[in-house]
Coordinates of C-alpha atoms and ligand atoms in Angstrom, one line a residue:
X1 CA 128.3 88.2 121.2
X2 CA 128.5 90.4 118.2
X3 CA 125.1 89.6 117.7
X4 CA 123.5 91.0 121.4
X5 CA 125.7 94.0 120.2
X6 CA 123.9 94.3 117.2
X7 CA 120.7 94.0 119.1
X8 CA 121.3 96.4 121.6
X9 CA 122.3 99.2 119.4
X10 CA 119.1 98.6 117.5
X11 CA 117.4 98.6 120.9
X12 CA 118.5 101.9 122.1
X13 CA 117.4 103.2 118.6
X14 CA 114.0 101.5 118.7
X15 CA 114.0 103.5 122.2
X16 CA 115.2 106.6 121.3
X17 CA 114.5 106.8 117.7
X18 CA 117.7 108.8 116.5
X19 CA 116.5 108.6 113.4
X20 CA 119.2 107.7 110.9
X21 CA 119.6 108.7 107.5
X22 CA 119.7 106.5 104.6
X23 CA 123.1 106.0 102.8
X24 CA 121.9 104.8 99.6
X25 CA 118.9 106.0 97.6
X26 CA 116.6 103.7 95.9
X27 CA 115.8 103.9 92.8
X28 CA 111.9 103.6 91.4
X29 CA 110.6 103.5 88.2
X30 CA 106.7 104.0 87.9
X31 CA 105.5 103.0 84.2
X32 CA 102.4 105.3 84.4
X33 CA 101.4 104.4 80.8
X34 CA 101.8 100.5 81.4
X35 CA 98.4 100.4 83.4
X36 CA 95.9 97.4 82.3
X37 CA 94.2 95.6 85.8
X38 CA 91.5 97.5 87.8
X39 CA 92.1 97.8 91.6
X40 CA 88.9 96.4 92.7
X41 CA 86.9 99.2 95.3
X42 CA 85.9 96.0 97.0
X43 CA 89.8 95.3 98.5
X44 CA 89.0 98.0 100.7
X45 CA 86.1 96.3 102.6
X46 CA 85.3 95.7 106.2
X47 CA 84.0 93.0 108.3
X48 CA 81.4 93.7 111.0
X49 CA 80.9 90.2 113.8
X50 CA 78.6 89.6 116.5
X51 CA 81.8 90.0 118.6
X52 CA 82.1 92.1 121.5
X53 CA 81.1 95.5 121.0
X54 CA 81.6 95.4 116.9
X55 CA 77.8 95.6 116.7
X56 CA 76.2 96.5 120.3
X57 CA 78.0 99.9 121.2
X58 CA 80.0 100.1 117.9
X59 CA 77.8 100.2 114.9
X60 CA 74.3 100.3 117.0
X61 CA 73.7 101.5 120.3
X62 CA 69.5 101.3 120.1
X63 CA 66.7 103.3 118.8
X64 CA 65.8 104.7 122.2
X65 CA 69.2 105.8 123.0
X66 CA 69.5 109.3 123.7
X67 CA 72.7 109.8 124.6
X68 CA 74.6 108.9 121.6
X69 CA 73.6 110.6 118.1
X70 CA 72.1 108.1 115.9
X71 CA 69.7 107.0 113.0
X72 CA 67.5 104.2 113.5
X73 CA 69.9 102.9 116.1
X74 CA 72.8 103.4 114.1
X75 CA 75.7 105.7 115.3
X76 CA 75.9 109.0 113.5
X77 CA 79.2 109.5 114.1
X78 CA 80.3 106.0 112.9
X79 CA 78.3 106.3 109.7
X80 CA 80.2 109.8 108.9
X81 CA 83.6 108.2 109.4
X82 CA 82.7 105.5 107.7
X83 CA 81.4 107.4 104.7
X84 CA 84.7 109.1 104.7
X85 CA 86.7 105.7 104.0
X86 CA 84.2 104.9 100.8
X87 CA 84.0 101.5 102.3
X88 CA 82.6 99.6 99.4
X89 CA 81.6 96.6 101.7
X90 CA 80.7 95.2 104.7
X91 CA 81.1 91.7 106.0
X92 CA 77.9 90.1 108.4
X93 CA 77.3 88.7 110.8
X94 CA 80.4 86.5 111.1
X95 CA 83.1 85.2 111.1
X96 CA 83.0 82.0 113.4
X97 CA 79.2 83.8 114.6
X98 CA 77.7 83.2 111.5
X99 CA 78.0 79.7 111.4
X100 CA 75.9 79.8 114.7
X101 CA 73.5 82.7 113.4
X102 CA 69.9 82.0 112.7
X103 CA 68.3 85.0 110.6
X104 CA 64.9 84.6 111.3
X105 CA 65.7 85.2 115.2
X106 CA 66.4 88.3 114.2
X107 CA 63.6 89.9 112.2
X108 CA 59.7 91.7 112.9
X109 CA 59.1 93.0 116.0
X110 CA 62.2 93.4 118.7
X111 CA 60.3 92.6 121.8
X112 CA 59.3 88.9 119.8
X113 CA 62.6 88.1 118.7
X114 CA 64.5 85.6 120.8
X115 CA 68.1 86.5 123.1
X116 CA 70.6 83.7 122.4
X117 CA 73.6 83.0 123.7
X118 CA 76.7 84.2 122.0
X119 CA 79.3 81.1 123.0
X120 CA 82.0 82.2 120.7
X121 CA 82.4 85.3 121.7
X122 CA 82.2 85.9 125.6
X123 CA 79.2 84.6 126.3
X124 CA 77.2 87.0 126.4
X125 CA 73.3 87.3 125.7
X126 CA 72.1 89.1 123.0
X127 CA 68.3 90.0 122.2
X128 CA 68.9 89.8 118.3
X129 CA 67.8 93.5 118.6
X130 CA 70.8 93.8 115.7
X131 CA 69.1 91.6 112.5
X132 CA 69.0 91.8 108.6
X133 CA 67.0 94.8 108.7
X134 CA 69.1 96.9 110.7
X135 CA 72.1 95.9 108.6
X136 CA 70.7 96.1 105.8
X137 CA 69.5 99.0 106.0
X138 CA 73.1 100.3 108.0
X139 CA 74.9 99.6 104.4
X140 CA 72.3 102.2 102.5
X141 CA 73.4 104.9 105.1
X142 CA 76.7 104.1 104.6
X143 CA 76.6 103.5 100.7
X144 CA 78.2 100.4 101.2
X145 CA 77.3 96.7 99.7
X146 CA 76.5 93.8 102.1
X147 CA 78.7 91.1 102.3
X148 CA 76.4 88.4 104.1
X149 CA 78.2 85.0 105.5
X150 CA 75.5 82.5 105.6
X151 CA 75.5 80.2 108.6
X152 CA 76.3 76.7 106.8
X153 CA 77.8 75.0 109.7
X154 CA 74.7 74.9 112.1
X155 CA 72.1 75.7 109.3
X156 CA 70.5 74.2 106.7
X157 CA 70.1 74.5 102.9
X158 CA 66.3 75.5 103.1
X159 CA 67.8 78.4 105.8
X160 CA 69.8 79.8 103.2
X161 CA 67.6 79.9 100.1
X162 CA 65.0 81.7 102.5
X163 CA 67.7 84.1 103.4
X164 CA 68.6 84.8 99.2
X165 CA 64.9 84.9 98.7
X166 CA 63.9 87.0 101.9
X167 CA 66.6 90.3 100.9
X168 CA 66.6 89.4 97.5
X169 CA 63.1 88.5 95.6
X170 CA 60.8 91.2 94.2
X171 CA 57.5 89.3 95.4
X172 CA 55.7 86.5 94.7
X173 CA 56.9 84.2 97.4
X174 CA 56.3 83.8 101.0
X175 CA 59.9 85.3 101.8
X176 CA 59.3 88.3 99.9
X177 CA 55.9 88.7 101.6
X178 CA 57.2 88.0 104.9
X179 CA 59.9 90.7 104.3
X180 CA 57.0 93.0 103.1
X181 CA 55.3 92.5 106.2
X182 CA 58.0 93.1 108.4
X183 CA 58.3 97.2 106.7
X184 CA 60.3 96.6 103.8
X185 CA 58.9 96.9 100.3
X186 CA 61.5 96.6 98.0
X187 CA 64.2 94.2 98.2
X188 CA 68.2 94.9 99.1
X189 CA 69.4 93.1 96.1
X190 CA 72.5 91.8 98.0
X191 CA 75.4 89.9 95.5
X192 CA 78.0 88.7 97.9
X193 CA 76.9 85.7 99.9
X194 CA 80.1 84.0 102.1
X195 CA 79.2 80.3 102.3
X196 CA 79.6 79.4 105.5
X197 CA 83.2 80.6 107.1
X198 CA 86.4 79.0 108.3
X199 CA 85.2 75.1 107.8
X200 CA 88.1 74.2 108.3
X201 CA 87.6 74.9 112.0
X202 CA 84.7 76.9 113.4
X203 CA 82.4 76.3 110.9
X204 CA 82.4 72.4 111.4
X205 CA 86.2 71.0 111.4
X206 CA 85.0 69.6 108.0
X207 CA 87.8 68.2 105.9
X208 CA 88.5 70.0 102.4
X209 CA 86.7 67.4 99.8
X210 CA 83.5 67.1 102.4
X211 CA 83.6 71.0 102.3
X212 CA 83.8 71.3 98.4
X213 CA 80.7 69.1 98.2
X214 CA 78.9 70.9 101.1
X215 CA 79.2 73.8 98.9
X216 CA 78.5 72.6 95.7
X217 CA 74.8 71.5 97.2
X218 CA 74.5 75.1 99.0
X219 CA 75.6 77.0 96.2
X220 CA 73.0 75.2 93.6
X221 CA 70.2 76.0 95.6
X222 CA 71.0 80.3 95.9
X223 CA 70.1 80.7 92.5
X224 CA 68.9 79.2 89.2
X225 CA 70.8 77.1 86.5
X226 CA 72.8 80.1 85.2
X227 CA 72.8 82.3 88.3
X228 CA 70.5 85.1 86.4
X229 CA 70.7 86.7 90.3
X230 CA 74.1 87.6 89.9
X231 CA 75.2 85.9 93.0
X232 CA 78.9 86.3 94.2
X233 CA 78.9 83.0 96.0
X234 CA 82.2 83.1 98.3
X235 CA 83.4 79.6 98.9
X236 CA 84.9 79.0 103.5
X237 CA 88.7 79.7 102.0
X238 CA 92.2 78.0 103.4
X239 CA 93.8 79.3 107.0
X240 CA 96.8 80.7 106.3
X241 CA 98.9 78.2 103.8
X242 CA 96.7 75.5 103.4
X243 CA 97.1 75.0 99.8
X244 CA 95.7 71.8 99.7
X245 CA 92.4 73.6 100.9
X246 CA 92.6 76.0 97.9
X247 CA 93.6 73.1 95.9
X248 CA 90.8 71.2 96.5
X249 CA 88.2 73.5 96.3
X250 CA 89.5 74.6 92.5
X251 CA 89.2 71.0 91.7
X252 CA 86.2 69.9 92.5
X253 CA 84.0 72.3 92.9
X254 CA 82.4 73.7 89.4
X255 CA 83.0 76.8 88.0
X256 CA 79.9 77.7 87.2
X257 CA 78.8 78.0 90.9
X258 CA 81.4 80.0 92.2
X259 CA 82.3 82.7 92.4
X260 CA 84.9 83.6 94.9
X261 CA 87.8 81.9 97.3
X262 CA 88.2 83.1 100.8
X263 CA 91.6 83.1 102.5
X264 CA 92.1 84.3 106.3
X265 CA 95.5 85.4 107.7
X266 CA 96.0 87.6 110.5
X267 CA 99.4 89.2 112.0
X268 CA 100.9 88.0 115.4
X269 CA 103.7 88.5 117.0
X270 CA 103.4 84.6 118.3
X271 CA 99.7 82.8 118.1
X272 CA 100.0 81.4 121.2
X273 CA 101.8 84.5 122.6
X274 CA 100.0 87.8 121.2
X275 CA 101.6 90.2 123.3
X276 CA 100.2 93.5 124.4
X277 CA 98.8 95.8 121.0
X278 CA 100.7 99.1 122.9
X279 CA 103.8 97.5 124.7
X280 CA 105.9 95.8 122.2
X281 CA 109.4 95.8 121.6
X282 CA 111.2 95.6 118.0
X283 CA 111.4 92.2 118.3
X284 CA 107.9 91.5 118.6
X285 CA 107.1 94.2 116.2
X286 CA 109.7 92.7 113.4
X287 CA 107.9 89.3 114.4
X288 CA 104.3 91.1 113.8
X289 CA 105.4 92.6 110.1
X290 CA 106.7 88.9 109.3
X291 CA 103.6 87.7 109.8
X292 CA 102.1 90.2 108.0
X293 CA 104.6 90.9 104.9
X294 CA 103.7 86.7 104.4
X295 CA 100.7 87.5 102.6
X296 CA 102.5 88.2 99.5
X297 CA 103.7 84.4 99.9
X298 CA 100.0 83.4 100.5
X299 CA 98.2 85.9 97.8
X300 CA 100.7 84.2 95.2
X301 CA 100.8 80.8 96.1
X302 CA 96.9 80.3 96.9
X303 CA 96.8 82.4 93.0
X304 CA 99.3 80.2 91.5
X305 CA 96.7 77.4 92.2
X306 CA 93.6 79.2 91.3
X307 CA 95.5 80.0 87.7
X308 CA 96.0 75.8 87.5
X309 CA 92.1 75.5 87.7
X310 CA 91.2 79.2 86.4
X311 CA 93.8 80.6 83.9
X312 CA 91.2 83.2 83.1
X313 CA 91.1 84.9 86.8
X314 CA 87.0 84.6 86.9
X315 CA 87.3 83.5 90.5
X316 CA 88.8 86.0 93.0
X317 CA 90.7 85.5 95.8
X318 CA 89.2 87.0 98.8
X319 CA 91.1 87.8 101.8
X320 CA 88.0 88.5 103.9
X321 CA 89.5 88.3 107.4
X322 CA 93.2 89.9 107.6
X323 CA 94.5 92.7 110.3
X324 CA 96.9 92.2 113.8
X325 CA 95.8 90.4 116.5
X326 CA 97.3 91.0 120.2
X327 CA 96.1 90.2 123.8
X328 CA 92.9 92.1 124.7
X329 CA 93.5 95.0 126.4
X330 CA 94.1 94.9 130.4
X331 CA 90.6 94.7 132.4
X332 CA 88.8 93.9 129.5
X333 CA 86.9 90.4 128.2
X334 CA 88.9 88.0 126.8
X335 CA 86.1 86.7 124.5
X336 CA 85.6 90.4 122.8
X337 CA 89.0 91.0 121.4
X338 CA 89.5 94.4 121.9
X339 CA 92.6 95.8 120.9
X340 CA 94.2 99.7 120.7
X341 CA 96.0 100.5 117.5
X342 CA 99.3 101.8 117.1
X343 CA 101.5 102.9 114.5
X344 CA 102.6 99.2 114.2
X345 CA 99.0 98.2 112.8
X346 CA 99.7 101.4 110.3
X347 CA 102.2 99.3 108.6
X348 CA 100.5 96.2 108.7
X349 CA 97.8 98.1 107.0
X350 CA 100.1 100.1 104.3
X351 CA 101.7 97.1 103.4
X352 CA 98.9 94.4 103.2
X353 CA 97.0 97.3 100.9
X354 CA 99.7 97.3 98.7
X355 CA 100.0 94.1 98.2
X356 CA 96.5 93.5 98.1
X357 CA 96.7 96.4 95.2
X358 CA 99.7 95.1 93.5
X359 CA 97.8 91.1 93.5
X360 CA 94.9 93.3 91.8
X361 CA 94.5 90.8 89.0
X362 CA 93.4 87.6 91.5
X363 CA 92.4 89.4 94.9
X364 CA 89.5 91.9 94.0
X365 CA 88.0 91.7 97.7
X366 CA 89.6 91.6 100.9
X367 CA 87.8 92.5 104.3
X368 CA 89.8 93.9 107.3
X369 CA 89.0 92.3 110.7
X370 CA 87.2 94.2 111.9
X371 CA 85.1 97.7 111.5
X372 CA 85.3 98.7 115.6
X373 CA 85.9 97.7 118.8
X374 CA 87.3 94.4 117.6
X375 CA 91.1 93.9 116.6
X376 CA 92.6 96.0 114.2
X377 CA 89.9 98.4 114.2
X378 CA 89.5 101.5 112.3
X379 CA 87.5 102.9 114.9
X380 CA 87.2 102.5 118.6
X381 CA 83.6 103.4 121.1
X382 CA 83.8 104.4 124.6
X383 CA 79.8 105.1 125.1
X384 CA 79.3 108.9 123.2
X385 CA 83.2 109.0 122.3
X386 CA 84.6 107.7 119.0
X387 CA 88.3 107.9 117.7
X388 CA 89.7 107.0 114.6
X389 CA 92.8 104.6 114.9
X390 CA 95.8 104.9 113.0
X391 CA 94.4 102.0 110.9
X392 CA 91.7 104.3 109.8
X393 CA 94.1 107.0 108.6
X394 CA 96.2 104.9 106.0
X395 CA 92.3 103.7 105.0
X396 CA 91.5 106.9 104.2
X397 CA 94.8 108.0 102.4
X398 CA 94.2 104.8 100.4
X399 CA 91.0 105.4 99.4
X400 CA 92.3 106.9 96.0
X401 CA 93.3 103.7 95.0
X402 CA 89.9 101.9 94.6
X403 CA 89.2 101.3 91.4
X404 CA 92.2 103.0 89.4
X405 CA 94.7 101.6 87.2
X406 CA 97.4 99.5 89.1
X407 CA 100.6 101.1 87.6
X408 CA 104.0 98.9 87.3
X409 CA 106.7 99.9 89.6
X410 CA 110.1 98.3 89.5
X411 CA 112.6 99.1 92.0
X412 CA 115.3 96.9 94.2
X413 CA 114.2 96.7 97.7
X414 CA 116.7 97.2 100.8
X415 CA 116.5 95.1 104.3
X416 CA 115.0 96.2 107.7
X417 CA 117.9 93.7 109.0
X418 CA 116.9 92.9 112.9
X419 CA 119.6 91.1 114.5
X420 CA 120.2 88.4 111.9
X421 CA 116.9 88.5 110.2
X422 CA 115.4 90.9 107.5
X423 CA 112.7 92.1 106.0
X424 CA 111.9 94.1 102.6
X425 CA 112.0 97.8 104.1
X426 CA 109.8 99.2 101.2
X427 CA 106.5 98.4 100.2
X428 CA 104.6 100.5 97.5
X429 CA 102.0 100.5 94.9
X430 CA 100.8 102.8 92.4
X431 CA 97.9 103.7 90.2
X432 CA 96.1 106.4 87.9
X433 CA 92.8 107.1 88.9
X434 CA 89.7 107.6 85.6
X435 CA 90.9 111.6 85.8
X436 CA 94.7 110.6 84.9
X437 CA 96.0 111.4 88.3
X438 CA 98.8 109.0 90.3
X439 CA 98.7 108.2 93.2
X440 CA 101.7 105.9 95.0
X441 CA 101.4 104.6 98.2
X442 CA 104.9 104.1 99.9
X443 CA 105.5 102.1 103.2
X444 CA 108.7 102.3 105.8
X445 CA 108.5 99.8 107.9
X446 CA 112.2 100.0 109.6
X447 CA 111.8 100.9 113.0
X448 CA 114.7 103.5 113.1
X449 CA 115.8 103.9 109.3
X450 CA 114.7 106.3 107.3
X451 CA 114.8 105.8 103.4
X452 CA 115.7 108.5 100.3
X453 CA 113.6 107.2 97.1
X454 CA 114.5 108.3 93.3
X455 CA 111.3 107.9 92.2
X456 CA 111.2 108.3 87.9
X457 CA 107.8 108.4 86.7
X458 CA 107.7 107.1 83.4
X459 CA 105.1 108.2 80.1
X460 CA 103.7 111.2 82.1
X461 CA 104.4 114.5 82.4
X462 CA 103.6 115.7 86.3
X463 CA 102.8 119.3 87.0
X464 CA 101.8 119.5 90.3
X465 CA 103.2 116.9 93.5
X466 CA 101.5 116.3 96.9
X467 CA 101.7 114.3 99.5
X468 CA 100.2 113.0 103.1
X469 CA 102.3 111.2 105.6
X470 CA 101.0 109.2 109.0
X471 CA 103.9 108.3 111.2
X472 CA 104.4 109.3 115.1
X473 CA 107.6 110.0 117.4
X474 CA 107.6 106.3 118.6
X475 CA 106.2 102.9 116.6
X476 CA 103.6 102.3 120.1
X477 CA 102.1 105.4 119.7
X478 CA 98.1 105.5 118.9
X479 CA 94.9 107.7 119.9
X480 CA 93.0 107.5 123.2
X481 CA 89.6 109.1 123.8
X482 CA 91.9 111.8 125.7
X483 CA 94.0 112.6 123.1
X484 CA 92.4 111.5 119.9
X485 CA 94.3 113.1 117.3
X486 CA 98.8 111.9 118.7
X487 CA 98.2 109.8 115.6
X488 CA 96.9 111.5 112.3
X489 CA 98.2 112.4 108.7
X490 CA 99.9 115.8 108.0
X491 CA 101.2 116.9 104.9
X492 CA 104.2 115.2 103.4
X493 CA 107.0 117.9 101.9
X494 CA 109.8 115.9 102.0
X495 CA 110.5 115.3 98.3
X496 CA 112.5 117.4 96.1
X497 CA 112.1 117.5 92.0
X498 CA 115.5 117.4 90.5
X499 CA 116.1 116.1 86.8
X500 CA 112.7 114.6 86.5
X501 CA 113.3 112.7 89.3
X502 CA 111.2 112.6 92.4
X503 CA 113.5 112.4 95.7
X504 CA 112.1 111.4 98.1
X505 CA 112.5 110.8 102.2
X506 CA 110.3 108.5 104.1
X507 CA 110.9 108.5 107.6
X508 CA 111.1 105.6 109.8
X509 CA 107.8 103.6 110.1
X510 CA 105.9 106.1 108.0
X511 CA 103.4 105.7 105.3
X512 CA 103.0 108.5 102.5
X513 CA 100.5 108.7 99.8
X514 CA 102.3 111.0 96.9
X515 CA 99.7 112.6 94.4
X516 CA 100.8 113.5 91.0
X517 CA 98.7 115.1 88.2
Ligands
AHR1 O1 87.8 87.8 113.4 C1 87.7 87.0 114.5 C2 87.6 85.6 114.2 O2 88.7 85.1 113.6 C3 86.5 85.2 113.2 O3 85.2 85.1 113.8 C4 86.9 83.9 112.6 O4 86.5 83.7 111.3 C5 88.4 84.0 112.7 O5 89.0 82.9 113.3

């Protein structure tokens, strides 16, 4: 009994948002002359699928379009928002695509390359119109470094080495001659190469120690004996907390060919029961930042094994699919997983950052899933309209982050408690960027709670404190193409200086990124 009580009241709040005050401050300590490990830029990548209108009508709507604004085919407006984030990478062509994805379909002349099926995702035809020229080429514009996922499951070994040598070799080799003859002199130089993606399922249903030998014969064949390319060969990673996956890759797969782990984990409220991504309740969303707060869990377990087989951290973990994941929205095709974005996704996205920045040391790439139109998207199409999601906006107050100094910060969390369950409330992480300023990213997930921080920075003297906050009157609330801008960051004031200490207020569901210099 006491316990419906409990959830009612916290029902009417989640309704009405009468916002309550926090009783008891917490107190954080930020050791700004304690920095030592590098936020890796590349944490703050994204992941671009042949997946219902990621690529067609998101990135590329054509050459001959005249209607929407672009560059060789590529959206203007995209590439500008995109700049904006500093994405450092870009993930192609899959996900579970990419183990279907022929390459050569999609180079030379349009009208000669072949349409294909698309049987993961929707079944629609595509005309391969989209290939390794038009992305490659996309990441220049947008000063961003390919991430390409090579298609191990249905390919072969001889597919892939053509692939390396095609973008990669000078000349001197019938790839690089076929490249030149297809318009492009000089080569991309690409460094991450995914091989193959989600074995354990998509990419073949292969079984962990047939996987780590799979990849052992791929991997040989990118480069030469001591990988004088540079390669960043990314190794299919575990779903979710499959250690044994992690585990078994570490063990038998040598060091010297590889380079990075992969690890996928998305945010649900149930997998079999997504619920709607703008008509949740608080129990659905408490269930959705479970899932989602569980990467910690993962990040330090899956590193705990790497550190087994790699005390020396020269493999990174690489969370290159993470983001929610709800029921498409109403009307739409199941198989092309679009999604709108609420403020909900903004925590997801605050809080897997910071953990992602506080695991620094181990995960120095993670890719959000995915770029637009396409789950947790920073950026939704409707023909010539574009709007940036909430997601977008705690990208772009984040951006200060990549590659800075992660900064200790100690402090004792406090629950979000939801009926009889709870979560840590706070989430934060901090760093000093190459000019000596600090900037701390702080993340309220309660639904109705707001929090009061003490924040003592320690070794620094601050003269000058601002801030940006994103939150919204209600937790559902996110952009539409008619009213793009209900959901974008203002200025945070709410902090007070008072005996060197910071105070600070964070609303309910709110991120803020404080800069000190
Ligand atoms: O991001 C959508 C899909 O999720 C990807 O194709 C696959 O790798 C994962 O299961």
């Amino acid at each position: 009994m006491r316990k419906i009580a409990i959830f009612f009241v916290q029902l009417l709040a989640f309704q009405s948002f009468a916002f309550a005050q926090s009783e008891s401050p917490i107190s954080m300590t930020i050791h700004a002359d304690q920095g030592k490990t590098i936020i890796n830029k590349n944490i703050y990548g994204h992941f671009a699928e042949h997946l219902g209108r990621c690529i067609y009508g998101g990135f590329y709507v054509g050459e001959d379009n005249a209607k929407i604004p672009n560059t060789n085919g590529i959206r203007n407006d995209v590439v500008a928002a995109l700049k904006d984030l500093n994405i450092p990478n870009l993930r192609w062509p899959g996900g579970c695509f990419a183990d279907t994805y022929h390459w050569k379909n999609g180079i030379g002349s349009k009208n000669q390359r072949p349409e294909f099926v698309n049987r993961w995702w929707g079944g629609v035809t595509e005309d391969n119109s989209f290939g390794t020229h038009e992305f490659l080429n996309m990441c220049e514009m947008l000063g961003a470094e390919p991430y390409l996922a090579a298609n191990v499951g249905s390919g072969t070994v001889q597919e892939l080495i053509d692939w390396v040598y095609y973008v990669n070799q000078e000349d001197g080799s019938p790839m690089s001659d076929l490249r030149k003859a297809n318009g492009r002199d000089e080569p991309w130089h690409v460094k991450f190469w995914g091989v193959g993606n989600e074995m354990w399922g998509c990419g073949g249903h292969m079984r962990p120690d047939h996987y780590a030998d799979i990849f052992r014969q791929y991997s040989t064949f990118m480069t030469d004996w001591s990988n004088s390319d540079g390669l960043f060969r990314i190794a299919s990673g575990a779903n979710v907390a499959d250690y044994n996956w992690t585990e078994t890759l570490m063990k038998e797969v040598p060091k010297n060919i590889i380079e990075g782990v992969a690890l996928h984990s998305y945010s649900f409220v149930e997998w079999n029961d997504k619920g709607s991504a703008t008509d949740f309740n608080e129990a659905q969303y408490f269930s959705t930042m479970q899932t989602a707060l569980k990467m910690k869990e993962l990040v330090e377990k899956h590193s705990a094994i790497m550190d087994k087989y790699d005390p020396e951290k020269r493999i990174a973990l690489v969370v290159d699919e993470w983001g929610g994941w709800y029921n498409v929205e109403p009307g739409t095709n199941p198989g092309f997983l679009y999604q709108q974005n609420t403020m909900r996704d903004a925590m997801i996205a605050g809080a897997t950052l910071n953990i992602f920045n506080n695991h620094a040391e181990r995960v120095r790439m993670a890719n959000l899933a995915q770029t637009i139109n396409v789950l947790q998207a920073v950026i939704l199409t409707k023909e010539e309209k574009m709007i940036l999601t909430p997601t977008y906006h705690v990208m772009r107050m984040y951006k200060v982050h990549q590659n800075a100094t992660l900064l200790p910060v100690e402090f004792s969390n406090i629950d979000y408690q939801f009926g009889d369950e709870k979560l840590p409330a706070l989430s934060v992480s901090a760093s000093k960027n190459k000019e000596g300023v600090i900037h701390v990213s702080l993340v309220n997930i309660d639904a109705y709670q707001a929090r009061l921080v003490n924040l003592n920075l320690m070794g620094e003297k601050i003269k000058a404190i601002s801030g940006e906050i994103l939150t919204s009157a209600k937790l559902q609330d996110h952009n539409t193409f008619d009213n793009p801008e209900r959901v974008k960051p203002k200025e945070f004031k709410d902090f007070s200086n008072k005996k060197d200490e910071l105070i600070v207020n964070l609303p309910p569901f709110s991120v803020v990124v404080l800069e000190m210099k």
